Coordinates of C-alpha atoms and ligand atoms in Angstrom, one line a residue:
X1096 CA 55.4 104.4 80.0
X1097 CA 56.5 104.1 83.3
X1098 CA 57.3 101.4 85.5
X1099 CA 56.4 101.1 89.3
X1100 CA 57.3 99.0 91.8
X1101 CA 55.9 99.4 95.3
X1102 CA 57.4 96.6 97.4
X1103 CA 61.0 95.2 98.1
X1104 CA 61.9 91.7 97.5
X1105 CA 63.2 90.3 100.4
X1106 CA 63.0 86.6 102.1
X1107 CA 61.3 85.6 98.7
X1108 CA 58.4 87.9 98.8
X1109 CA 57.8 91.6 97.7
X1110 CA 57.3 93.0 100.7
X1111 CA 55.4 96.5 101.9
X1112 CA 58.9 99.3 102.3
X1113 CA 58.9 101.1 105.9
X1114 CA 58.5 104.7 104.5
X1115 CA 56.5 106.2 101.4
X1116 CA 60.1 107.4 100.0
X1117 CA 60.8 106.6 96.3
X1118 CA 63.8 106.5 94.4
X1119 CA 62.7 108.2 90.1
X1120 CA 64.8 106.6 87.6
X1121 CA 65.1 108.6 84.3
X1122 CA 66.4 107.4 80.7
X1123 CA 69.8 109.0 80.1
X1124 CA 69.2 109.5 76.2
X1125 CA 65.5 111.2 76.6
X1126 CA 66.1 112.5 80.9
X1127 CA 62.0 111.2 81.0
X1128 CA 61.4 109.7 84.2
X1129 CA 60.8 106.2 83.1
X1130 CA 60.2 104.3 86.4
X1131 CA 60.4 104.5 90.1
X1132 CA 60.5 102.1 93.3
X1133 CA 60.7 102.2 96.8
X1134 CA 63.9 103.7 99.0
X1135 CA 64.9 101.6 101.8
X1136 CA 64.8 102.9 105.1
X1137 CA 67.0 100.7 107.4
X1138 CA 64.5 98.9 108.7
X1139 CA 64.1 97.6 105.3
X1140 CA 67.7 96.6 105.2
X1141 CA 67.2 94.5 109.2
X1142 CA 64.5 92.7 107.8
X1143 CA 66.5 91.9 104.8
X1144 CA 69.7 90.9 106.4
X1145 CA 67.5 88.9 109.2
X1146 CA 66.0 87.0 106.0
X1147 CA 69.2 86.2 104.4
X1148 CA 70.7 85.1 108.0
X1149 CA 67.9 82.5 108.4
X1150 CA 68.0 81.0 105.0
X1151 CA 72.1 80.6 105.4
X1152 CA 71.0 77.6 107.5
X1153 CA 69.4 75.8 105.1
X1154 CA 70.8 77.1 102.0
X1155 CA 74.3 76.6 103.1
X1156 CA 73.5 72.8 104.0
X1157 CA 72.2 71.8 101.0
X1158 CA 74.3 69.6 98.7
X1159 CA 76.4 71.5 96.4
X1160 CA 74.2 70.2 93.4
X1161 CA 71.0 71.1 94.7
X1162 CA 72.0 74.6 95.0
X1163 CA 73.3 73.9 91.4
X1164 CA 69.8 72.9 90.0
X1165 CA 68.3 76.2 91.7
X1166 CA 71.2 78.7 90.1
X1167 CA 69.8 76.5 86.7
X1168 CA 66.4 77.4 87.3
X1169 CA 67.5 80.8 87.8
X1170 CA 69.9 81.4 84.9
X1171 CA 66.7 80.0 82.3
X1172 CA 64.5 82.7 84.2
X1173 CA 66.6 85.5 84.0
X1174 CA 67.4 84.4 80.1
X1175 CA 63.8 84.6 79.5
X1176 CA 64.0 88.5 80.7
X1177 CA 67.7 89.2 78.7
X1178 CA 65.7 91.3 76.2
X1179 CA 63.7 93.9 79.1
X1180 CA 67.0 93.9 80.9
X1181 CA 69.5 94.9 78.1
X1182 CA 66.5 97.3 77.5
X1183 CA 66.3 98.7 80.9
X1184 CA 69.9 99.1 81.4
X1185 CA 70.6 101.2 78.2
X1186 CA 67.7 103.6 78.9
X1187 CA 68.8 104.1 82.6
X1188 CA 72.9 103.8 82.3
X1189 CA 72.9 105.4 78.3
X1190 CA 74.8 102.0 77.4
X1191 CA 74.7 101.1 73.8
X1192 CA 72.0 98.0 73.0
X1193 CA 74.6 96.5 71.3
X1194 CA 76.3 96.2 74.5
X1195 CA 73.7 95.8 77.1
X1196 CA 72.3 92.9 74.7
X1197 CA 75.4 91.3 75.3
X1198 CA 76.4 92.1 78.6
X1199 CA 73.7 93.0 80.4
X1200 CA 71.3 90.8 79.0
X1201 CA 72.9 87.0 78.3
X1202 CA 75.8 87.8 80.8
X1203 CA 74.1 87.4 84.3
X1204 CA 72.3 84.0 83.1
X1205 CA 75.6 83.0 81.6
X1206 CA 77.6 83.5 85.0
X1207 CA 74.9 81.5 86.6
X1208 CA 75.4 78.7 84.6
X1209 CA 79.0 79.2 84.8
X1210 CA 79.1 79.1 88.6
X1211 CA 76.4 76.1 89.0
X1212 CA 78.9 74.4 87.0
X1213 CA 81.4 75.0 89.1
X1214 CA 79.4 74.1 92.2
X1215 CA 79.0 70.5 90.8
X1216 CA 82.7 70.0 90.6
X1217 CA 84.2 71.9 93.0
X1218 CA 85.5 69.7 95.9
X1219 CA 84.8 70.7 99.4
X1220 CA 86.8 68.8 101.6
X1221 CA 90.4 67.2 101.0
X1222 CA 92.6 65.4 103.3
X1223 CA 96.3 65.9 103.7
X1224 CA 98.9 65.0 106.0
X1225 CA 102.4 66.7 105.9
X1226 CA 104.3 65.3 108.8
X1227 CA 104.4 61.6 108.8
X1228 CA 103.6 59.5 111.8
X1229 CA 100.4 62.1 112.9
X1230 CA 96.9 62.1 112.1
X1231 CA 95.1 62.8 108.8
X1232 CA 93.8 66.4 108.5
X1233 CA 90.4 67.1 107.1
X1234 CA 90.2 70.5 104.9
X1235 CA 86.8 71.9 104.7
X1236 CA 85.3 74.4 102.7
X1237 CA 82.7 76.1 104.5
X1238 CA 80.6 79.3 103.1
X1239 CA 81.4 82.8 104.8
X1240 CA 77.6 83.5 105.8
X1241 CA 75.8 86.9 104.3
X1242 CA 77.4 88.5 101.6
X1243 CA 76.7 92.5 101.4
X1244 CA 76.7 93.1 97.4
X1245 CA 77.0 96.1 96.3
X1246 CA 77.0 97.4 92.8
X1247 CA 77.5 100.5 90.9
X1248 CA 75.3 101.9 87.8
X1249 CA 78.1 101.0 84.7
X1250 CA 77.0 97.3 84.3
X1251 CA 74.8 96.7 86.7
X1252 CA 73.5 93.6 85.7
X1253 CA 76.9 91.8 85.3
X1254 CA 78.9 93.5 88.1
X1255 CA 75.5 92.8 90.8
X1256 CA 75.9 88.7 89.1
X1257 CA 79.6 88.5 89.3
X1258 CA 78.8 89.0 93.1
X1259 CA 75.8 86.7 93.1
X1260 CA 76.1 83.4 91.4
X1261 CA 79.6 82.7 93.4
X1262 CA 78.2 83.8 96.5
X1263 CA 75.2 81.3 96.0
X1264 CA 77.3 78.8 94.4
X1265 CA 79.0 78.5 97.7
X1266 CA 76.2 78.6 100.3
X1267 CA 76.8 81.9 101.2
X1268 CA 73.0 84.0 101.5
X1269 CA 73.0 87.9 99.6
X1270 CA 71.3 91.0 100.2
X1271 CA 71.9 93.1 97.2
X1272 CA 72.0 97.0 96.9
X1273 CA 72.1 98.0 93.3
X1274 CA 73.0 101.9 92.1
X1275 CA 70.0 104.0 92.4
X1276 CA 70.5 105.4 88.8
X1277 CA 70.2 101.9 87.6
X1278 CA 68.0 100.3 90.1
X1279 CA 65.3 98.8 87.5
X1280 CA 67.2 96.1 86.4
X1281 CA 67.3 94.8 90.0
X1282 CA 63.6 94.1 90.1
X1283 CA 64.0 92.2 87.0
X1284 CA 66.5 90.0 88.7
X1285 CA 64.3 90.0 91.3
X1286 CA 61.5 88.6 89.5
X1287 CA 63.9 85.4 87.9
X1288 CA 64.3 84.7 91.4
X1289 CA 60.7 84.1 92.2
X1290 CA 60.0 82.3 88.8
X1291 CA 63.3 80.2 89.5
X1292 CA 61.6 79.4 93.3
X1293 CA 64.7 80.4 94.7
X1294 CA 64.5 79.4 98.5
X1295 CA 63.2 82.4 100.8
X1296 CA 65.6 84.8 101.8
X1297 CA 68.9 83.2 100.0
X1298 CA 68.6 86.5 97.8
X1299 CA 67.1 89.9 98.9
X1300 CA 67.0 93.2 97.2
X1301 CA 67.4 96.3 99.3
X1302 CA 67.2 99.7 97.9
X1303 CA 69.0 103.3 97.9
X1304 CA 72.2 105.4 98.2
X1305 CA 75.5 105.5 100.2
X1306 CA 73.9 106.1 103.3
X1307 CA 72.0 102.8 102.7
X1308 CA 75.0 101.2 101.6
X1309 CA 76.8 102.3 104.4
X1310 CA 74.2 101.0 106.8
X1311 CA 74.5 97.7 105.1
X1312 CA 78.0 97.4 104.7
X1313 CA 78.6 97.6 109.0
X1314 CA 75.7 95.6 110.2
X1315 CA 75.8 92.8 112.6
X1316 CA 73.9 90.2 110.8
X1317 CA 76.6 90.7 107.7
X1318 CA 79.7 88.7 107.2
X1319 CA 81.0 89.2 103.7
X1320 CA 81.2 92.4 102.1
X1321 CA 81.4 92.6 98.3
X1322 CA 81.8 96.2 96.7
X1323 CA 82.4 97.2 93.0
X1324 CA 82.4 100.9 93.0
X1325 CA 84.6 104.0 92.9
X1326 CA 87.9 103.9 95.0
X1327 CA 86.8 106.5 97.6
X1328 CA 83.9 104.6 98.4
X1329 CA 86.1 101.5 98.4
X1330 CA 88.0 102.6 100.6
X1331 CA 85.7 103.4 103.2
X1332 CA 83.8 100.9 103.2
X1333 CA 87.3 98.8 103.3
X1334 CA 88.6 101.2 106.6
X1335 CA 85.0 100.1 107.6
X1336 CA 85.4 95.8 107.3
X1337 CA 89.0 96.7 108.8
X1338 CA 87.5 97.8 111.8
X1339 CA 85.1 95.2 112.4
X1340 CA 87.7 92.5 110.8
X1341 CA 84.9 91.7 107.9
X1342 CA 86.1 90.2 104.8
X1343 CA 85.5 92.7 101.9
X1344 CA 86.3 92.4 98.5
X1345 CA 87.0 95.7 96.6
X1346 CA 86.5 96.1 92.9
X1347 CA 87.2 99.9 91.9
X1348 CA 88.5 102.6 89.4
X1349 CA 91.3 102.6 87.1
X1350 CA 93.5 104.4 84.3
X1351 CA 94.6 101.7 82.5
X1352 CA 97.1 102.2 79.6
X1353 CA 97.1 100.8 76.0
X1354 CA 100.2 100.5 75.2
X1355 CA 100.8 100.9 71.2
X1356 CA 104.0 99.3 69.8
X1357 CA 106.0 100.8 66.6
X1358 CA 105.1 97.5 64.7
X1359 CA 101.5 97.8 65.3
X1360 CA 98.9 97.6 62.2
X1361 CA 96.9 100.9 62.9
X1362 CA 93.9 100.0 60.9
X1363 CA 93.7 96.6 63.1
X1364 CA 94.5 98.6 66.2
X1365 CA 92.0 101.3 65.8
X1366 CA 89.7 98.7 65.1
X1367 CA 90.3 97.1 68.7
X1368 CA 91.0 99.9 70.3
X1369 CA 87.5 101.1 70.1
X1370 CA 86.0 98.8 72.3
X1371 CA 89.2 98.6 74.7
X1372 CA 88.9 102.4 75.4
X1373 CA 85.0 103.5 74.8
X1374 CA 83.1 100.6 75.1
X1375 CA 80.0 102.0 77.0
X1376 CA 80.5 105.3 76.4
X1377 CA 84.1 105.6 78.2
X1378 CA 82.2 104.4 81.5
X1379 CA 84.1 101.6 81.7
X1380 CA 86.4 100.8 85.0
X1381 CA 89.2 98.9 82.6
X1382 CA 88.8 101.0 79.5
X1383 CA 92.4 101.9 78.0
X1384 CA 92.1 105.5 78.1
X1385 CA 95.5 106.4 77.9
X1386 CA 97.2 105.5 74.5
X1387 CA 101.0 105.4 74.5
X1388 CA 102.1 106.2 71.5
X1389 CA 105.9 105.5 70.1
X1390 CA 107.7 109.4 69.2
X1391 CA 108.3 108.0 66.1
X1392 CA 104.5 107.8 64.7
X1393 CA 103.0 110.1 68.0
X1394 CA 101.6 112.1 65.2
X1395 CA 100.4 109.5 62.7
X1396 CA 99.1 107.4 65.7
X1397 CA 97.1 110.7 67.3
X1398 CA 95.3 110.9 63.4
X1399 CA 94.1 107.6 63.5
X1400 CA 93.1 107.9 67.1
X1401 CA 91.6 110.6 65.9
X1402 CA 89.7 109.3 63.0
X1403 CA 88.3 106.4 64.9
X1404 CA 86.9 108.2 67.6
X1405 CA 85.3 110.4 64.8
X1406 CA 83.6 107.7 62.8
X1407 CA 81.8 106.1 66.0
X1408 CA 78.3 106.8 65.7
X1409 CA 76.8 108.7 68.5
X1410 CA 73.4 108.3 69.5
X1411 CA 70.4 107.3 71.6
X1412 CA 71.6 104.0 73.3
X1413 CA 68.3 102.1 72.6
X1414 CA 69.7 102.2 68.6
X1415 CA 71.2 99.2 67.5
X1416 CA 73.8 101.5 65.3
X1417 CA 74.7 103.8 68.4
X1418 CA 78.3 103.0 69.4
X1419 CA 78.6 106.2 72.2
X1420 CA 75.7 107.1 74.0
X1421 CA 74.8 109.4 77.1
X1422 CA 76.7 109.9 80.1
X1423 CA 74.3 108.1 83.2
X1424 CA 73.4 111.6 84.3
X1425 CA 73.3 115.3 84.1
X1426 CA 76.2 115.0 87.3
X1427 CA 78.5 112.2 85.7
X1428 CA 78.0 114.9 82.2
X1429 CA 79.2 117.9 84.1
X1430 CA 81.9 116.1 86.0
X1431 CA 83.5 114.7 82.5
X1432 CA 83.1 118.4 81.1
X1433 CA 85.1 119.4 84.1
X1434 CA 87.8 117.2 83.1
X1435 CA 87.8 118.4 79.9
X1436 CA 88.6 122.0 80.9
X1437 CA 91.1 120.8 83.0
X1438 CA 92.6 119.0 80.0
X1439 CA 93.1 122.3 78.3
X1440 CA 93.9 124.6 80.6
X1441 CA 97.0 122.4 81.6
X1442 CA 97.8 122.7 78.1
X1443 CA 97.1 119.8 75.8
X1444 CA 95.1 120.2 72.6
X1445 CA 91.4 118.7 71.6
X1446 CA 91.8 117.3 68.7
X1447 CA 87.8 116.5 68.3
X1448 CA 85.0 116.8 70.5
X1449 CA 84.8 118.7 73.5
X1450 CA 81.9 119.7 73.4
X1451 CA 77.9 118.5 74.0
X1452 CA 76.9 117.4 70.7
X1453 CA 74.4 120.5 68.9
X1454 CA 72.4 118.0 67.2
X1455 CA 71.4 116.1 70.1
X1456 CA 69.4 118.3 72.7
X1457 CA 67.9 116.4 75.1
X1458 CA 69.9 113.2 77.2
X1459 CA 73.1 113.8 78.7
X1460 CA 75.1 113.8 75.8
X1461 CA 78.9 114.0 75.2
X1462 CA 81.4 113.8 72.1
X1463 CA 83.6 111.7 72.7
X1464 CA 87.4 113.5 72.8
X1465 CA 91.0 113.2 72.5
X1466 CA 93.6 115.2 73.2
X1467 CA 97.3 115.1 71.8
X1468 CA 100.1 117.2 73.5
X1469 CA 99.2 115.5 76.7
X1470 CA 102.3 114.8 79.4
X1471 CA 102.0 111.8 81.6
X1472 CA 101.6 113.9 84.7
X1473 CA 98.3 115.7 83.5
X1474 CA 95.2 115.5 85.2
X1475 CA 93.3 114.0 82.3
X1476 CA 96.1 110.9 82.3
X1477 CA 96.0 110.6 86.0
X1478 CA 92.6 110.4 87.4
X1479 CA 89.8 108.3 86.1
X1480 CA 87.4 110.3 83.9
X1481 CA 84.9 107.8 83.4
X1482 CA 83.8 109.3 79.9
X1483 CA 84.4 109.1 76.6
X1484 CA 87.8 111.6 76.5
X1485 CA 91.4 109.8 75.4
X1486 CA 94.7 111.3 76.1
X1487 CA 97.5 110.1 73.3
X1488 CA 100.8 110.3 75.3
X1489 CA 104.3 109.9 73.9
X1490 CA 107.0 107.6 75.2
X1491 CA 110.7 107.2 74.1
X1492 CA 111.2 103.4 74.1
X1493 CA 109.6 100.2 75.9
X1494 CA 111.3 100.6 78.9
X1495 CA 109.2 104.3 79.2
X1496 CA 106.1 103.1 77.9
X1497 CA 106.1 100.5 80.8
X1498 CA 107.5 103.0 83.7
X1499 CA 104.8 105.4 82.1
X1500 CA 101.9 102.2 82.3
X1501 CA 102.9 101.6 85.4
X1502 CA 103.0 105.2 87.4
X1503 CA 99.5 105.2 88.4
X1504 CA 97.3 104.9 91.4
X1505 CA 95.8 101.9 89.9
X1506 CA 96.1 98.7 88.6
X1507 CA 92.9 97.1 86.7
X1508 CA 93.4 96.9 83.0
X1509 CA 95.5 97.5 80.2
X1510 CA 96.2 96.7 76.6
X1511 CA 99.3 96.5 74.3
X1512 CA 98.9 96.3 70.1
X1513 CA 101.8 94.7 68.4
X1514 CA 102.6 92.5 65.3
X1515 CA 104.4 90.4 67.5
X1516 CA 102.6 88.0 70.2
X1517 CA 105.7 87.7 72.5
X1518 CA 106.4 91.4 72.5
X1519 CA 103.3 92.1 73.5
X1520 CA 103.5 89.4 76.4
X1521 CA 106.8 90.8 77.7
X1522 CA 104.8 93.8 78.2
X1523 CA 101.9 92.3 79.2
X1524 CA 103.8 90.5 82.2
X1525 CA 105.8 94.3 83.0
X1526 CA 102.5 96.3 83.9
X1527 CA 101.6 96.0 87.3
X1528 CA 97.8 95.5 86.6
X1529 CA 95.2 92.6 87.8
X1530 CA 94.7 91.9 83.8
X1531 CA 95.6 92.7 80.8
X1532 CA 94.9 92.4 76.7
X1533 CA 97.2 91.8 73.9
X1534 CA 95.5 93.2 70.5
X1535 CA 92.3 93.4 72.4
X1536 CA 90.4 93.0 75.9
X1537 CA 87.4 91.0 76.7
X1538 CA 86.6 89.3 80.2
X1539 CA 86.3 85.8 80.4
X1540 CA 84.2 84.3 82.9
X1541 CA 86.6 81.8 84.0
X1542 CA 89.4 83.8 84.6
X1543 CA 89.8 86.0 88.0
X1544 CA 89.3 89.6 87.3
X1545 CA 90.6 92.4 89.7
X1546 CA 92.6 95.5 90.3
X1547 CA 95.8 95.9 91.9
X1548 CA 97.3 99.1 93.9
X1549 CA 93.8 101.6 94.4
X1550 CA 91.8 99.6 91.7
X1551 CA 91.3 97.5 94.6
X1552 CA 91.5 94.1 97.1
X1553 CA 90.5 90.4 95.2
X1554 CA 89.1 88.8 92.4
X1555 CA 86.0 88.1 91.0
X1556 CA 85.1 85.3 88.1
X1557 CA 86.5 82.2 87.7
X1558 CA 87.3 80.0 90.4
X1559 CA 89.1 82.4 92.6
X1560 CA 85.4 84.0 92.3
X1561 CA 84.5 81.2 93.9
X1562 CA 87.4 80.9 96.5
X1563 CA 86.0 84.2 97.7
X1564 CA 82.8 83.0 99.5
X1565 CA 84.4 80.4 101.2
X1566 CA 86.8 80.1 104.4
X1567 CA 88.7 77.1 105.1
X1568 CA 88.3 74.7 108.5
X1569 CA 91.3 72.2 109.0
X1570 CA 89.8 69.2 111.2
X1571 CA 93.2 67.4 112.9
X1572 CA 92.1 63.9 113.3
X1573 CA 94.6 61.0 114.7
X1574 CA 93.6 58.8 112.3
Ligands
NAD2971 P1 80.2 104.7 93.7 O1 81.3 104.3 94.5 O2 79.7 106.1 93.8 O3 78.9 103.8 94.0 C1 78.9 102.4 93.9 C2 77.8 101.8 94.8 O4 78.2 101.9 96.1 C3 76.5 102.4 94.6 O5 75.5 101.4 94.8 C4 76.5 103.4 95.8 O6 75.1 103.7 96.2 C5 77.2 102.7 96.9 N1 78.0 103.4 97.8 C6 78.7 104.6 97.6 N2 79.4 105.0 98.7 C7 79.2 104.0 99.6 C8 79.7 103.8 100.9 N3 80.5 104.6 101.5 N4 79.3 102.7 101.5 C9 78.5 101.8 100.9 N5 78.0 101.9 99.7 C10 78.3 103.0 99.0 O7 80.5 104.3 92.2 P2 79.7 104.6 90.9 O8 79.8 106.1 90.5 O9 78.3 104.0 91.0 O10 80.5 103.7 89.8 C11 81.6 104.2 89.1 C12 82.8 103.7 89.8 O11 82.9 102.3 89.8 C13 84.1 104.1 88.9 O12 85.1 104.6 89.8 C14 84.5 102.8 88.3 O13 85.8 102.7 88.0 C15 84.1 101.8 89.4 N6 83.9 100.5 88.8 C16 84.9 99.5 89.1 C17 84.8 98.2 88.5 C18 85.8 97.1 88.8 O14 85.4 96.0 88.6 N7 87.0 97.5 89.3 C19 83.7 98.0 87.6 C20 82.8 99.0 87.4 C21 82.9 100.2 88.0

């Protein structure tokens, strides 16, 4: 079965799309086209960025808890639909339904609660006065206007929500361009919104690819950019918001390091470390996907690498057991594959996978890999891979396994496995990276998120989330 849509939702309708152009979405574990809906011409994006522009007026006047009560009616909506989301994600993205259940399907509700919360209690004006003997000084909160969201296929969902529900928590209106490969999802959303009676306009859902995204990104009518994407697209579109002096917020790739200590348990590691590096199939901005390993047990840590990534069921991602599933597309496979060669032509050694797997022949399939003999300066433990493939890396002592954490081009994540809790939080505070996970790595919604160096610019979740909607008015009064 296939699913249609013919119309756009924007200023709370589904409106007719300028041209007869459609975007086919296929299932990454079968490659059957499994729906399609309408590309965006820019037109499409005008009317939608016109829409969001009007509803700001209202939307950004109402009282905070009012906007509260509609994010409510929206998070039960969306909850109602966690099941066909989580569903639609893993057939389009190849993420395992144990994951998209999870994150995919209860998370975007979950952040909406979260931030209406937040909207209740957050206070929007205070008054201070730092020199005695002048006036009072009124300092407001005020919401930035329209927010440009734009989110990439990996968790679409969440990362499209973590733009969302602060944005509208604030005041602030959104017009939304999802990934193409993982567009479905955003009609979903889309139909929450009109079952929640969101106001008109305070959410709109354009369709499409860069050049859509681009369009969006410079236009007039737009005075927030949000991006979550890969760091060359960041930073154009962040040259882009530079030139027109737009705030942006940048959430992009990353290499981040998990750094195993000598005293680490293995068994309890490899049990962690699973998730940390391959959850969702290695497509993952923050997965750990470099493992520094201590000389001293490089060997007996690359076998147990080893036999974890082994025993981790590979399958279609719509199977409850699968724990790797597809790459997103034929492309994403190809360009994995790529780094792969790369991996062993510079000279470091597979020691399983490699290779599609021969049992699986249709979707865009991958084992997932690791390599031993691999030098810090290799290609595979420098750029981003965004696959299932883990380099193990050797380091002398601490002081090398942070230099080596640390020389990247990014900052986002990071892990270090130890027996013992401060240890691991010397080294959790050395590693120049936005966050990072002792004995394990799992967001939290109230706590800000981000990269550092070319992971990106700002932070989303949490109350600094929140902060980044907002600009601050001082009103000087002589009272
Ligand atoms: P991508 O940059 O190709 O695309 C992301 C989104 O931006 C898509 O919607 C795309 O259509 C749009 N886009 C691309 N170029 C654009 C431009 N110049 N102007 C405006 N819009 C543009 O990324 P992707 O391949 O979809 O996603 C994978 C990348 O995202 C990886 O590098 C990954 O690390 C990163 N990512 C980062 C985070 C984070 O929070 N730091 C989270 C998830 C993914």
């Amino acid at each position: 079965m296939t699913l249609t849509h013919s119309a756009l939702y924007i200023d709370g309708t589904w409106q007719s799309p300028t041209t007869p152009d459609a975007i086919s979405v296929h299932s990454a574990s079968t490659e059957e086209k499994i729906g399609s809906v309408p590309d965006s011409a820019p037109n499409d994006v005008d009317t939608a960025v016109a829409a969001a522009g009007r509803a700001f007026r209202t939307w950004s006047r109402l009282a905070p808890a009012d906007r509260a009560d509609a994010l409510d009616r929206f998070a039960a909506a969306l909850g109602r639909r966690a099941d066909l989301t989580a569903r639609l994600v893993s057939q389009q993205n190849g993420m395992p339904i144990s994951i998209s259940t999870v994150a995919e399907g209860q998370g975007p509700s979950g952040l909406l609660s979260y931030y209406a919360a937040l909207a209740r209690t957050t206070e929007l004006e205070e008054h201070r006065n730092a020199l005695a003997g002048t006036g009072t000084t009124i300092v407001r909160k005020e919401p930035i206007g329209v927010v440009a969201a734009i989110a990439p296929w990996n968790f679409p969902s969440l990362l499209a929500m973590m733009k969302i529900a602060p944005a509208l928590a604030s005041g602030c209106t959104v017009v939304l361009k999802p990934s193409p490969e993982t567009v479905l999802d955003a009609f979903v959303l889309a139909e929450a919104a009109m079952e929640a009676d969101l106001p008109a306009g305070v959410l709109n859902i354009v369709t499409g690819g860069p050049d859509i995204g681009k369009y969006l990104v410079a236009h007039p009518g737009v005075h927030k950019v949000a991006f979550t994407g890969s760091t060359p697209a960041g930073r154009h579109i962040g040259a882009t918001c530079g030139q027109l002096l737009r705030p942006v917020s940048l959430e992009l790739g990353g290499k981040s390091a998990a750094v195993i200590l000598d005293d680490a348990d293995l068994d309890a590691t490899m049990a962690g470390l699973a998730t940390a590096s391959l959850i969702n199939t290695g497509q993952t901005c923050y997965a750990s996907t470099r493992i520094l390993a201590p000389e001293g047990r490089y060997e007996e840590v690359l076998d147990a690498v080893t036999a974890m990534v082994e025993s981790l069921p590979v399958g279609d991602s719509l199977d409850p057991t699968t724990f790797i599933g597809p790459l997103v597309s034929a492309g994403q496979r190809e360009r994995v594959e790529s780094f792969i060669a790369t991996g062993t032509a510079e000279g470091a050694r597979i020691t399983t996978g490699g290779s599609r797997p021969r049992t699986l022949e249709r979707g865009w399939f991958l084992e997932p890999t690791v390599f031993g003999n691999v030098s810090a300066n290799h290609t595979i433990a420098t750029e981003e891979i965004f696959g299932p493939v883990l380099s193990v890396i050797p380091y002398t002592d601490e002081v090398q396994a942070i230099a080596i954490a640390n020389d990247s081009e990014y900052g986002l994540g990071g892990t270090v496995w130890t027996a013992d809790f401060d240890r691991g939080l010397e080294i959790a505070r050395s590693v120049d990276t936005g966050s990072f996970g002792i004995n394990g790595y799992t967001l939290d919604f109230g706590a800000p998120f981000g990269g550092t160096k070319a992971s990106g610019i700002g932070r989303e979740l949490g109350p600094e989330g929140l902060a980044a909607y907002f600009q601050t008015k001082s009103i000087f009064t002589t009272a």
